Structures are given as C-alpha cells and as structure tokens.
XYZ file of C-alpha atoms in Angstrom:
665
model
C 24.273 18.282 -15.649
C 24.646 21.977 -15.930
C 21.041 22.101 -15.781
C 20.437 20.074 -13.088
C 23.179 22.110 -10.918
C 21.070 25.050 -11.916
C 17.789 23.658 -10.566
C 19.360 22.517 -7.356
C 20.845 26.014 -6.612
C 17.439 27.383 -7.571
C 15.817 25.226 -4.924
C 18.084 25.793 -2.337
C 17.621 29.575 -2.836
C 13.698 29.208 -2.705
C 13.614 26.738 -0.234
C 10.878 28.763 1.539
C 8.454 27.428 -1.202
C 8.595 23.496 0.173
C 6.988 22.035 2.726
C 7.599 19.852 5.693
C 6.252 16.063 6.051
C 6.473 13.434 8.776
C 8.832 10.926 7.440
C 6.497 7.769 8.328
C 7.454 6.161 5.248
C 10.953 6.074 6.260
C 9.858 4.232 9.598
C 7.791 1.963 7.362
C 10.716 0.463 6.132
C 11.746 -1.604 8.863
C 9.393 -4.393 7.934
C 7.806 -3.248 4.471
C 10.168 -4.398 1.549
C 10.395 -2.132 -1.600
C 9.131 -5.207 -3.572
C 6.034 -5.167 -1.934
C 5.281 -1.845 -3.833
C 4.678 -4.021 -7.054
C 1.322 -5.401 -5.663
C -1.545 -3.363 -7.163
C -3.033 -2.570 -3.704
C 0.348 -0.970 -2.563
C -1.020 2.763 -3.514
C -4.080 2.138 -1.494
C -2.120 0.993 1.478
C 0.250 3.887 1.339
C -2.689 6.404 0.788
C -4.632 5.012 3.633
C -1.498 5.531 5.892
C -1.349 9.293 4.609
C -4.501 9.854 5.662
C -4.035 8.561 9.103
C -0.819 10.609 9.420
C -2.490 13.587 8.398
C -5.323 12.863 10.967
C -3.996 10.985 13.728
C -5.910 8.884 16.381
C -6.599 10.482 19.772
C -5.488 7.962 22.109
C -8.021 9.401 24.790
C -10.779 8.696 22.395
C -10.030 6.116 20.186
C -11.578 2.536 20.087
C -10.320 -1.122 19.253
C -11.801 -0.863 15.733
C -10.019 2.364 15.024
C -6.810 0.918 16.064
C -7.300 -2.162 13.894
C -7.102 0.340 11.067
C -3.313 0.352 11.522
C -2.077 -2.633 9.533
C 1.145 -3.013 11.291
C -0.415 -3.574 14.828
C -0.847 -7.052 15.996
C -4.066 -8.360 17.327
C -2.299 -8.719 20.793
C -0.779 -5.262 20.609
C -4.320 -3.866 19.926
C -5.449 -5.568 22.926
C -2.914 -4.421 25.142
C -3.317 -1.048 24.199
C -6.969 -0.790 24.678
C -6.267 -2.476 28.081
C -3.761 0.351 29.176
C -5.958 3.015 28.073
C -9.037 1.641 29.659
C -6.892 1.400 32.902
C -4.964 4.423 32.871
C -7.089 6.773 30.596
C -6.568 9.836 30.050
C -3.015 9.244 29.327
C -0.977 12.465 29.154
C 1.895 11.711 26.476
C 2.384 9.159 23.580
C 5.612 8.241 25.404
C 3.578 6.206 27.834
C 3.036 3.673 25.315
C 6.505 2.406 26.416
C 4.455 0.651 29.235
C 2.749 -1.703 26.720
C 5.250 -4.400 26.693
C 4.232 -5.839 23.384
C 4.930 -2.917 21.483
C 8.487 -3.200 20.406
C 10.814 -0.119 19.473
C 10.183 -0.177 15.801
C 6.327 -0.401 16.015
C 6.466 2.500 18.817
C 8.347 4.748 16.325
C 5.995 3.921 13.440
C 2.778 4.310 15.747
C 3.835 7.948 16.745
C 3.387 9.162 13.285
C -0.330 8.147 13.576
C -1.719 8.841 17.136
C -1.880 11.873 19.286
C -2.682 12.492 22.934
C -5.677 14.896 23.181
C -8.515 15.715 25.618
C -11.435 13.405 26.001
C -14.658 14.492 24.442
C -18.037 13.172 25.003
C -19.784 11.643 21.836
C -23.138 13.252 20.918
C -25.697 11.797 18.756
C -24.934 14.532 16.024
C -21.987 17.252 15.935
C -23.384 20.693 16.444
C -23.433 22.539 13.078
C -21.924 25.760 14.746
C -18.879 23.247 15.983
C -18.718 21.750 12.552
C -18.199 25.079 10.870
C -15.886 26.557 13.577
C -13.461 23.845 14.134
C -13.777 21.845 10.894
C -10.490 22.140 8.855
C -10.288 22.609 5.051
C -7.047 21.481 2.927
C -6.511 22.027 -0.889
C -3.548 20.409 -2.548
C -2.326 20.737 -6.049
C 0.440 18.433 -7.331
C 2.077 18.908 -10.858
C 4.800 16.613 -12.590
C 6.836 18.360 -15.274
C 9.061 16.137 -17.702
C 11.735 17.787 -19.208
C 11.900 15.440 -22.123
C 9.370 14.122 -24.819
C 8.020 10.632 -25.355
C 7.420 9.240 -28.810
C 3.611 9.274 -27.955
C 3.745 12.851 -26.927
C 4.579 13.734 -30.313
C 2.290 11.650 -32.034
C 0.095 9.059 -30.214
C -1.145 10.410 -27.012
C -4.532 12.275 -26.880
C -3.404 14.852 -24.311
C -0.247 16.915 -22.679
C 2.653 15.195 -21.176
C 1.962 16.827 -17.692
C 0.594 14.770 -14.817
C -1.286 16.557 -12.200
C -4.017 16.313 -9.789
C -6.232 18.325 -7.367
C -7.627 17.376 -3.997
C -9.894 19.261 -1.760
C -10.904 17.764 1.623
C -13.021 18.948 4.874
C -12.427 17.078 7.989
C -14.322 17.672 11.529
C -12.330 15.443 13.984
C -12.361 11.949 12.813
C -16.120 12.198 12.569
C -16.680 13.900 9.436
C -14.743 13.672 6.149
C -15.744 15.192 2.635
C -13.544 15.428 -0.240
C -12.886 15.296 -4.008
C -9.779 14.356 -5.787
C -9.156 15.055 -9.670
C -6.341 13.214 -11.294
C -4.779 13.224 -14.681
C -1.924 10.905 -15.860
C 0.489 12.414 -18.579
C -0.914 11.719 -21.956
C -4.389 11.907 -20.985
C -6.866 14.700 -22.424
C -8.183 17.459 -20.321
C -11.782 18.533 -21.362
C -11.773 16.911 -24.969
C -11.392 13.618 -26.552
C -13.547 11.618 -24.404
C -12.752 13.338 -21.122
C -15.725 16.309 -21.710
C -16.028 16.566 -17.830
C -12.282 17.721 -17.372
C -9.769 15.284 -15.566
C -9.749 11.624 -16.464
C -10.547 10.542 -12.935
C -12.622 11.976 -10.078
C -13.007 10.395 -6.407
C -15.814 12.251 -4.409
C -16.557 10.882 -0.986
C -18.514 11.594 2.300
C -17.912 9.684 5.375
C -19.480 10.178 9.073
C -18.505 7.985 11.907
C -19.625 7.540 15.533
C -22.902 9.229 15.262
C -25.059 6.840 18.185
C -25.181 3.460 17.003
C -24.028 4.628 13.441
C -20.614 3.579 13.635
C -19.708 4.372 9.857
C -21.461 5.823 6.914
C -19.800 6.164 3.394
C -21.454 7.925 0.475
C -19.715 8.052 -2.883
C -16.431 6.227 -3.329
C -15.343 3.999 -0.635
C -13.317 0.736 0.224
C -14.351 -2.244 2.158
C -12.329 -4.621 4.014
C -13.838 -7.785 5.461
C -12.195 -10.611 7.279
C -8.887 -11.868 5.879
C -9.832 -10.876 2.506
C -11.172 -14.123 0.910
C -14.397 -12.335 -0.348
C -13.827 -8.689 -0.154
C -10.741 -6.480 0.499
C -10.228 -3.452 -1.917
C -8.210 -1.709 0.982
C -4.799 -2.547 1.719
C -2.499 -5.393 1.468
C 0.640 -6.287 3.050
C 3.702 -8.260 2.228
C 5.219 -11.389 3.846
C 7.525 -9.413 6.239
C 4.898 -6.947 7.167
C 2.604 -9.982 7.560
C 5.056 -11.177 10.389
C 4.702 -8.068 12.148
C 0.886 -7.707 11.945
C 0.723 -11.372 12.891
C -1.897 -11.722 9.860
C -5.184 -10.605 11.994
C -8.479 -10.161 10.608
C -10.424 -6.747 10.508
C -13.576 -5.257 9.153
C -13.182 -1.474 7.889
C -15.229 0.884 5.565
C -12.864 3.946 4.333
C -13.177 6.750 1.880
C -11.434 6.115 -1.335
C -9.393 9.338 -1.564
C -6.740 8.226 -3.854
C -5.881 8.976 -7.493
C -6.252 5.320 -8.341
C -9.018 4.505 -10.527
C -9.182 0.727 -9.448
C -10.000 -1.036 -6.386
C -12.940 0.815 -5.192
C -16.672 0.778 -4.714
C -19.121 3.592 -5.710
C -22.488 4.087 -3.896
C -23.125 3.756 -0.172
C -21.914 1.664 2.869
C -23.049 1.732 6.694
C -22.080 -0.053 9.790
C -24.586 -0.032 12.558
C -24.147 -1.502 15.995
C -27.528 -3.037 16.592
C -26.718 -4.364 20.008
C -23.936 -4.341 22.504
C -22.296 -7.234 20.896
C -23.629 -7.332 17.195
C -22.985 -4.979 14.480
C -24.146 -4.849 10.688
C -22.323 -3.620 7.783
C -24.221 -3.268 4.295
C -23.010 -1.927 1.024
C -24.085 -1.223 -2.601
C -22.059 0.026 -5.333
C -22.551 0.619 -9.255
C -19.595 1.496 -11.433
C -18.148 1.811 -14.638
C -14.772 -0.207 -15.233
C -12.571 -0.561 -17.871
C -12.237 -3.742 -20.077
C -11.025 -5.297 -23.371
C -13.682 -6.906 -25.255
C -13.847 -9.909 -27.190
C -15.445 -9.467 -30.991
C -18.703 -10.664 -29.648
C -18.996 -7.987 -27.020
C -17.987 -9.941 -24.005
C -15.200 -8.974 -21.521
C -11.895 -10.706 -22.046
C -10.092 -9.179 -19.256
C -10.895 -6.368 -16.990
C -8.410 -3.386 -17.164
C -7.010 -1.698 -14.013
C -4.187 0.399 -14.844
C -6.476 3.384 -15.392
C -4.637 4.941 -18.281
C -6.635 6.557 -21.002
C -3.882 8.018 -23.385
C -4.698 6.654 -26.781
C -7.894 6.118 -28.700
C -7.246 2.590 -28.078
C -7.121 3.020 -24.199
C -10.006 5.361 -24.580
C -12.093 2.943 -26.140
C -11.689 0.878 -22.963
C -12.848 3.353 -20.660
C -16.107 2.592 -18.718
C -17.304 0.228 -21.480
C -18.512 -2.093 -18.637
C -20.437 -1.741 -15.457
C -20.214 -3.685 -12.248
C -22.809 -3.819 -9.550
C -21.623 -4.914 -6.119
C -23.971 -5.780 -2.951
C -22.834 -7.331 0.255
C -22.297 -7.003 3.851
C -21.512 -8.799 7.026
C -23.079 -9.474 10.304
C -20.524 -9.660 13.605
C -20.651 -10.510 17.091
C -17.979 -9.890 19.510
C -17.752 -10.623 22.958
C -14.450 -9.317 24.694
C -11.620 -10.691 22.335
C -14.127 -13.361 20.841
C -15.480 -12.487 17.586
C -17.226 -14.003 14.653
C -18.463 -12.562 11.261
C -20.662 -13.880 8.544
C -19.998 -12.108 5.115
C -21.582 -12.211 1.810
C -20.611 -10.490 -1.653
C -22.763 -10.654 -4.974
C -21.323 -8.996 -8.158
C -23.095 -8.554 -11.245
C -21.589 -7.395 -14.892
C -23.578 -5.975 -17.529
C -21.205 -7.942 -19.922
C -20.374 -11.749 -20.037
C -16.786 -12.352 -18.718
C -15.289 -14.733 -21.276
C -11.420 -14.684 -20.974
C -9.801 -16.582 -24.118
C -8.994 -20.157 -22.771
C -7.969 -21.794 -26.151
C -4.249 -23.256 -25.700
C -3.718 -21.597 -22.397
C -3.924 -24.230 -19.668
C -3.135 -21.679 -16.678
C -6.479 -20.239 -17.726
C -8.800 -22.866 -17.556
C -10.299 -21.903 -13.962
C -9.947 -18.297 -14.584
C -13.165 -16.550 -13.445
C -16.112 -16.026 -16.121
C -19.629 -15.256 -16.448
C -22.090 -12.515 -15.334
C -23.012 -13.306 -11.707
C -20.493 -14.156 -8.886
C -21.459 -15.009 -5.313
C -19.085 -15.470 -2.501
C -19.789 -16.281 1.110
C -17.444 -16.413 4.084
C -17.129 -16.577 7.946
C -14.239 -15.149 9.674
C -13.778 -15.694 13.451
C -10.886 -15.446 16.035
C -9.823 -15.079 19.623
C -6.957 -13.104 21.057
C -5.516 -12.001 24.407
C -2.228 -10.453 25.333
C -0.112 -13.520 24.378
C -2.179 -15.779 22.185
C -4.088 -14.841 18.737
C -6.022 -17.101 16.457
C -7.669 -15.728 13.353
C -9.128 -17.510 10.452
C -11.518 -17.221 7.359
C -13.224 -19.945 5.379
C -15.143 -19.099 1.923
C -17.049 -20.578 -0.756
C -17.956 -19.367 -4.145
C -21.226 -20.036 -6.206
C -19.696 -23.170 -7.724
C -18.927 -24.633 -4.272
C -15.106 -24.363 -4.514
C -13.631 -23.505 -0.854
C -10.787 -21.159 -0.016
C -9.894 -21.106 3.604
C -6.832 -19.194 5.653
C -6.029 -19.499 9.525
C -3.156 -17.935 11.635
C -1.940 -18.627 15.086
C 0.588 -16.593 16.880
C 2.008 -16.766 20.554
C 4.101 -14.170 22.412
C 6.372 -16.433 24.480
C 7.767 -13.490 26.316
C 8.214 -9.690 25.748
C 11.175 -10.302 23.660
C 9.820 -13.641 21.545
C 6.605 -14.146 19.473
C 6.126 -16.789 16.671
C 3.560 -17.412 14.370
C 2.265 -19.703 11.705
C -0.191 -19.359 8.785
C -1.944 -21.984 6.714
C -4.119 -21.395 3.290
C -5.938 -23.466 0.884
C -7.274 -21.991 -2.132
C -8.889 -24.376 -4.454
C -8.270 -24.016 -8.329
C -11.672 -23.413 -8.941
C -12.226 -20.820 -6.248
C -12.794 -17.533 -7.707
C -13.713 -14.020 -6.200
C -13.495 -10.730 -8.230
C -12.657 -8.669 -4.822
C -10.205 -11.162 -2.951
C -7.086 -9.943 -2.018
C -5.328 -12.055 0.826
C -1.936 -13.470 1.449
C -0.649 -15.331 -1.281
C 2.430 -16.264 -3.147
C 0.859 -16.086 -6.359
C -1.187 -13.293 -7.916
C -4.534 -14.250 -6.853
C -6.677 -15.990 -4.232
C -6.649 -19.239 -6.167
C -4.998 -22.409 -6.883
C -2.564 -22.462 -4.018
C -1.914 -24.454 -0.849
C 0.777 -23.185 1.391
C 2.243 -22.640 5.023
C 4.069 -19.725 6.347
C 5.985 -19.713 9.555
C 7.947 -16.621 11.245
C 9.660 -15.540 14.438
C 9.923 -12.255 15.994
C 13.011 -12.065 18.546
C 14.213 -9.072 20.367
C 17.323 -10.810 22.230
C 18.601 -7.273 23.344
C 16.898 -3.667 23.536
C 19.214 -2.712 20.780
C 18.677 -5.693 18.403
C 15.722 -6.896 16.291
C 15.550 -10.394 14.565
C 12.910 -11.438 12.132
C 12.509 -14.672 10.046
C 9.897 -16.248 8.098
C 9.802 -19.194 5.618
C 6.914 -19.836 3.220
C 6.119 -23.131 1.052
C 3.488 -23.001 -1.589
C 2.238 -25.888 -3.785
C -0.076 -24.998 -6.966
C -2.086 -27.775 -8.035
C -2.874 -26.550 -11.432
C -1.010 -24.833 -14.320
C 0.056 -21.260 -13.780
C 1.258 -18.355 -16.013
C 4.799 -19.376 -17.497
C 4.008 -23.082 -15.729
C 2.341 -25.636 -17.563
C 2.170 -28.261 -14.818
C 1.657 -28.447 -10.955
C 4.709 -26.724 -9.167
C 5.812 -25.215 -6.006
C 7.493 -22.236 -4.448
C 9.649 -21.474 -1.418
C 10.676 -18.062 0.243
C 12.452 -17.150 3.314
C 13.922 -13.929 4.628
C 16.059 -13.088 7.596
C 15.940 -9.601 8.804
C 18.153 -7.777 11.391
C 18.161 -4.382 12.807
C 20.715 -2.992 15.226
C 20.878 0.513 16.922
C 23.768 1.927 18.952
C 23.453 5.383 20.101
C 23.015 7.585 17.026
C 23.661 4.558 14.320
C 21.011 2.279 12.828
C 22.236 -0.885 10.862
C 19.703 -3.055 8.937
C 20.094 -5.992 7.110
C 18.045 -8.528 4.994
C 18.545 -11.610 3.013
C 16.168 -13.240 1.103
C 15.855 -16.364 -0.992
C 12.948 -16.986 -3.360
C 12.514 -20.164 -5.479
C 9.895 -20.320 -8.103
C 9.426 -23.247 -10.675
C 9.120 -22.154 -14.315
C 8.946 -24.003 -17.762
C 12.089 -24.086 -19.613
C 12.329 -22.758 -22.860
C 11.234 -25.799 -24.818
C 8.502 -26.557 -22.177
C 9.730 -29.837 -21.702
C 10.065 -29.769 -17.952
C 9.950 -27.101 -14.893
C 13.112 -25.724 -13.672
C 13.969 -23.920 -10.650
C 14.123 -20.071 -10.784
C 16.301 -19.038 -7.706
C 16.539 -15.323 -6.534
C 18.892 -14.223 -3.834
C 18.327 -10.697 -2.429
C 20.168 -8.919 0.115
C 19.899 -5.461 1.645
C 22.174 -3.581 3.839
C 21.466 -0.117 5.348
C 23.575 2.113 7.740
C 21.665 5.272 9.268
C 23.270 8.179 11.247
C 21.995 10.953 13.052
C 24.532 13.486 13.623
C 21.964 15.767 14.957
C 18.327 17.106 15.047
C 19.306 19.080 11.879
C 21.269 16.152 9.936
C 20.547 12.689 9.139
C 22.574 10.416 6.788
C 21.407 6.706 5.429
C 23.617 4.560 3.081
C 22.004 1.767 1.449
C 23.156 -1.265 -0.768
C 20.804 -3.701 -2.520
C 22.117 -6.718 -4.557
C 20.583 -9.752 -6.356
C 21.265 -12.796 -7.966
C 18.876 -14.810 -10.281
C 19.520 -18.228 -11.582
C 17.457 -19.864 -13.932
C 18.644 -23.147 -16.307
C 22.021 -22.303 -15.592
C 21.971 -18.683 -16.758
C 22.800 -16.099 -14.079
C 21.622 -12.494 -14.079
C 23.117 -10.135 -11.383
C 22.285 -6.501 -10.185
C 23.064 -3.991 -7.325
C 22.510 -0.614 -6.398
C 24.295 1.603 -4.092
C 22.651 4.758 -2.795
C 23.305 7.653 -0.224
C 20.344 10.035 1.438
C 20.802 12.826 3.544
C 18.469 15.113 5.276
C 18.889 18.477 6.855
C 16.611 20.694 8.531
C 16.702 24.209 9.742
C 13.540 25.703 11.435
C 10.769 25.689 8.520
C 12.969 24.254 5.928
C 13.997 20.749 5.178
C 16.116 19.543 2.500
C 16.381 15.925 1.216
C 19.091 14.643 -1.310
C 19.325 11.319 -2.703
C 21.863 9.877 -5.309
C 22.442 6.145 -6.309
C 24.493 4.291 -8.901
C 22.770 1.034 -10.119
C 24.010 -1.854 -12.370
C 21.994 -4.797 -13.327
C 22.538 -7.305 -16.125
C 18.717 -7.132 -17.687
C 15.168 -6.581 -16.299
C 15.328 -10.150 -14.519
C 17.741 -8.761 -12.068
C 15.669 -5.512 -11.499
C 15.725 -3.629 -8.246
C 13.643 -1.391 -6.199
C 14.658 1.277 -3.655
C 12.486 3.811 -1.671
C 12.816 7.385 -2.391
C 11.196 10.512 -0.728
C 8.394 12.410 -2.451
C 5.718 14.832 -2.087
C 2.733 14.134 0.038
C 0.355 11.572 -1.781
C 3.046 10.504 -4.154
C 4.802 7.207 -3.218
C 8.014 6.823 -4.786
C 9.732 3.193 -5.054
C 11.483 3.643 -8.414
C 12.564 0.339 -10.416
C 15.787 0.134 -11.617
C 17.593 -1.841 -14.424
C 20.529 -1.665 -16.673
C 23.394 0.638 -15.794
C 23.061 4.350 -14.547
C 22.663 7.112 -11.966
C 19.938 8.390 -10.158
C 19.753 11.560 -8.365
C 17.011 13.602 -6.700
C 16.888 16.606 -4.464
C 13.738 17.924 -2.611
C 12.817 21.051 -0.767
C 10.004 21.177 2.016
C 8.950 24.351 3.978
C 6.073 25.588 6.199
C 5.197 29.237 4.969
C 3.303 30.314 7.908
C 0.588 28.302 9.499
C -1.768 27.829 6.184
C 0.357 27.306 3.386
C 2.738 24.428 2.706
C 4.864 23.670 -0.522
C 7.155 21.361 -1.921
C 9.477 20.774 -4.957
C 11.382 17.309 -6.013
C 13.752 17.148 -8.922
C 14.496 13.781 -9.953
C 17.257 12.697 -12.975
C 17.823 9.251 -14.116
C 21.031 9.062 -16.185
C 21.581 5.715 -18.056
C 25.063 4.820 -19.052
C 24.257 1.811 -21.341
C 21.673 3.221 -23.651
C 20.758 6.137 -25.792
C 17.053 5.652 -25.838
C 14.848 4.903 -22.917
C 11.822 2.600 -22.890
C 10.131 1.585 -26.096
C 6.674 2.216 -28.033
C 4.644 5.347 -27.350
C 6.817 5.638 -24.189
C 10.246 5.749 -25.804
C 12.574 8.768 -25.014
C 15.245 9.327 -27.528
C 17.808 10.452 -24.816
C 19.843 8.660 -22.481
C 18.696 10.546 -19.332
C 15.274 12.098 -18.126
C 14.604 14.786 -15.416
C 11.308 15.398 -14.076
C 10.213 18.274 -11.536
C 7.266 17.771 -9.116
C 5.716 20.600 -7.573
C 3.330 20.681 -4.721
C 1.193 23.144 -3.002
C -1.151 22.801 -0.043
C -3.557 25.468 1.553
C -4.923 24.424 4.981
C -7.712 26.578 6.796
C-alpha cells in the first residue's frame, strides 16, 4: 500500500507526462455490456472504433458506406443522416444532428466522438503527392506494461521477459491514404531469440487507399473483411444483444486495415472494392497467411489456435505451423435504399483439419477437411421508418444458414425489431461470425425481439428477449437443449445526473454431474449506475453490479461496487477508479469497464474477494506529444497465491504500471 501511495503521488506531480483521450468508451456503455467483451472479436470492435475516433468522418464529405462503418447506427439512422446531408449540406456544426429525429440522445452523444464538420473537398482521381507530403499526418505510439510481481513462468518456463509492449506507426492523409506498422509482444514472449528472430512476436502491416475514381477501397497487407450479416465472412466486429437492438441488426460490406496487436481474425494479401457502374460494385480479396494449430500425431490439425501466445516451447511449436489460403468476393447492386449482394468465400488449409470426435458427440458436426466453400446472398431495404435485412448461406455440403431482421420505427420515440436465425447443425464456415446464442454460426434456431422506447426526452427504455433451440449436442450438453435470454435497460437524465439500470435473466441448459438429464442453469444479473457531472472539470460515477447463478439447487452469488472520478485542468486529466468485489467462485464472475490508455481496452474480470484500484494521468505536451500512465492494483483478500500453473503469482496482490508515449507530426 505504501508503494502504491508513493506512485500515486508521483503521477500527480508528473501529470504533464500523461495524455488526454476522448472518452468514447464511456459513452459506449449506454448499450454495450461488459460481458460482450468476452467475445474473441471484441478487441477488433474496439480497435476499429478507436481508429475512427482518431480519424473522424467529415460530415460534409462522407458517404452512406462510411456511415455504415459505425456499428451503433441503425439503417434508418444512416438513411436519415444521408438525407439530411443531401438536403442541407454543407452543415456548420455537429449540433445540427439534433434535427435528425431518429437519432436519440445516447446515439448522438456517441456519434459526436466519430464525426466532425469540415469543408467540402472535391475528390480527384489521385491525390497530389505534394499535398500528401504536406498535409499527411504521422504518429508513433509506444506502450509498455510493467508488472511489479513475478509469475512462476517468469522464473522458469517462459522464453522471454515479463514485460508486455508494442510499437505503432501510422501515416494518414485525410481518409484516403493509411499506411502503418504495428509490432506487438505479450508478456513472456521472446524478443530477437527463441523462434522470434525478426524481433517482435507479431507484426501487422497495412496500406489502405480509398475514394480514387471508381476505386472505392484498396487494402494491401493485413486487412479485415465484413460481408452481409456475417454468415460467410466477418473478421471485423461483432456486437452483443443489447447493441444489436440499437443497431437493428443491419447488413454491411466493409474492407478495413488490420491495425490491431491481435494475431487472429485477419487476412493477409490484397483486397479491393471497385464501382463498375452507377449501381454496381465488386469486391475481391486474396489472402495467404500462417496460422497456429495444435496437431494430431499424424500431422493433421486438431484445433486452430487464435490466442496468439508464444511464451513456452510448446506454444512456440504451434506458431505458424499451418498455412491458410483464402479467396473470395462479392458483387452488389444498390438502387436507393434497396440492395442485394452475392458473396463467395473459398478457404484452403495445407493440413487436414481433423478434430478429435471420439466420445464427444458435440463435435460430430465440427468443421473438418482441407477445402471449404461458402456462398451467400444478402439483401435488404430500408427507409426512414422501416428496415428489412437478411442473408442466406450454403456450404459445400449443402447445409444452410439464414438470418433475417425486420425493424419499424412507429414514431420518433418508439421502435421495434425482430430477428430470426436458423443455422443447420451441419453448416460450417471458418470465417463466419454473426448473431448467435452459442459460440458459432452452427446448430441453432432462434428468434429475438426488442423494443426501444423514449417516453420522455430524459428517459430511455430498452428491452429484448431471445429464445434459441439447439438441435444437436453442445459443449456440456449431450442432448438437444434450449436457452432463453432477456434484458430490461433504463437510462434517466436529470440536470447533472445520469442514472442507468439493467436487469438480465439468462437461462441455459446443461448436463447434470451424472449426465443423466439436462438442468437449467439460471443467471440473474443486475447493473446500477449513477453519474454526476459537478462541473466541466469534475465527473463522478458510482456503479454496482450483482449476479446470482443457480444450477441443480446450488446458488453462487457475487457483487462489485465501484467509484470512478475524473478531474480535468487545462492539459491535465486524472482518472481514479476503486472497486470492492466479492463472488463465491468463478461461476459468479463479474466484469466492469475501466479506463485505460489508447488501444488498450480494459474490462477486467473479477472473482473471489478483494479490492481493485487504479489511477491514470493524461496530458498534452504541446501539439506534437501526448503521454499517459496508469497504475493498477488488484488486492485479493481470500488467497495467498493468484492464478495457477506458469501464471501463478506467490502473492495476494498484483500491481501493474502501463506507460504510453505518442508523437504526432
């Protein structure tokens, strides 16, 4: 504790070495739950939004396709914004968006982090090199995480040092040119040795060109592709059920650079979107990349590994031992708000994918083989009140997956939506990522309904209910089963106060310990938040989260109570966070959002009994230098060791210091 207080004092005295950052992540909490961050695509989602926050859209020069890159906008909202811009452009301030009636308060607040109002500029075939060199922007960001503790693997087991660090360089010219390199190293991974002879464990390099004549987008290097509603290809972002209600489950087609430190969910090669006629455009991509895999004794692939860890000889042996080739594309037609696209993706693995299926019924229909083909059509229509979107896909074996959403805005205050999906138990797609209750687009039939209602300008109500049936066995369920999920959310604003409350009921069936029958696992979650803005300098947030899990007569409970404070003075901003948590076990674990440095998205998981406290300092040092520092401590009151295996820490508390420096020219 004495050391923690010393570091706090140091940070306060050296606050000029920290940097400011727009708090769009805080605004995102209005309709994205912390549990959504368990999804493997969560980092890509947050990284994409961070990129857009750093390079906001110019409303006087944006397009429908660019607005569709913002996942929290509904199809109706996109159309309403486009219509308003076409009618009144050039607009003079972001505040004019209040005239777009379909934009509620929360969405407007979040949108303001990702758009700006600038002058209209003509689009030439190619930008002039002198303009690129003169007006282009360079940024170099270095981030390091220093643990004040030692894991068992740090002493004997890990190949590298205990420090996590990364470097990011990026050059941008408006929204038309983006070039960059990200080098990332996880704690315990070797640097310039032991299998990483080129230095860092992971590199992401990319070149992106946009809006050059008929060329809508060109990506070379590492990139991500989203097509339709994700039944054949989506290695971009994915949103949870509450966010789906907000975005109304719309369809999208996007090519983006892979700028993340994540070593999963990307392609490597080239991709382009070309407008071949007024209403037609074509997208094509080709990729060849190494992937990690656990191999069987005969050299085939048992599982594809996506965590990106290469800390031990065993993990390093899995690194890039398999290669994956992907080809695909789409051809699309759009007339006003009516659109249709045909999509195809072909994937080849140089090793046979052969998951172990003996005595594991839930793996009977797991994807296997060398060559995989998926074809789909996505389609939709929307106007200012009504929206319909859908996608239907088929794999090489003839199995079908289909998803459809329909939404209707009854008036400016009330909108409703419904979503239906059917994923055959035999449908498989390596790159699929869409709305589902399970962990993959397979073996699921369900229906989702939701309501957005704003009965008063200060009150926002959201509700959804989702039912899913699984026709075949799943992990921990040996027979067909069902699931039900519902949530009610309310947000009320009164002068300087904001109150947020959520209740969620989640029921899933699971085998009992004897595997003689399935039992309901019932999970109740409650979230309460009170925020107070005392002035432009001081903001306070009090939050409480609780959980009750019941399975076969056994109850597991947990709760966490926290306080966050933000104080700002000119170039300096200080954020403090303190939390007390108490859960019975891992089953009753909880998540809670916590501020962090840029490109580091912190949703810590808590279980057991303890305290969590963190302090951050942000500052701008002139116009070209920003920096930040975060000190975080997790102090457990119910154990003398933390974690297990090579991650074991022989202490009851762990302290981490994260430092970041950003140079911009």
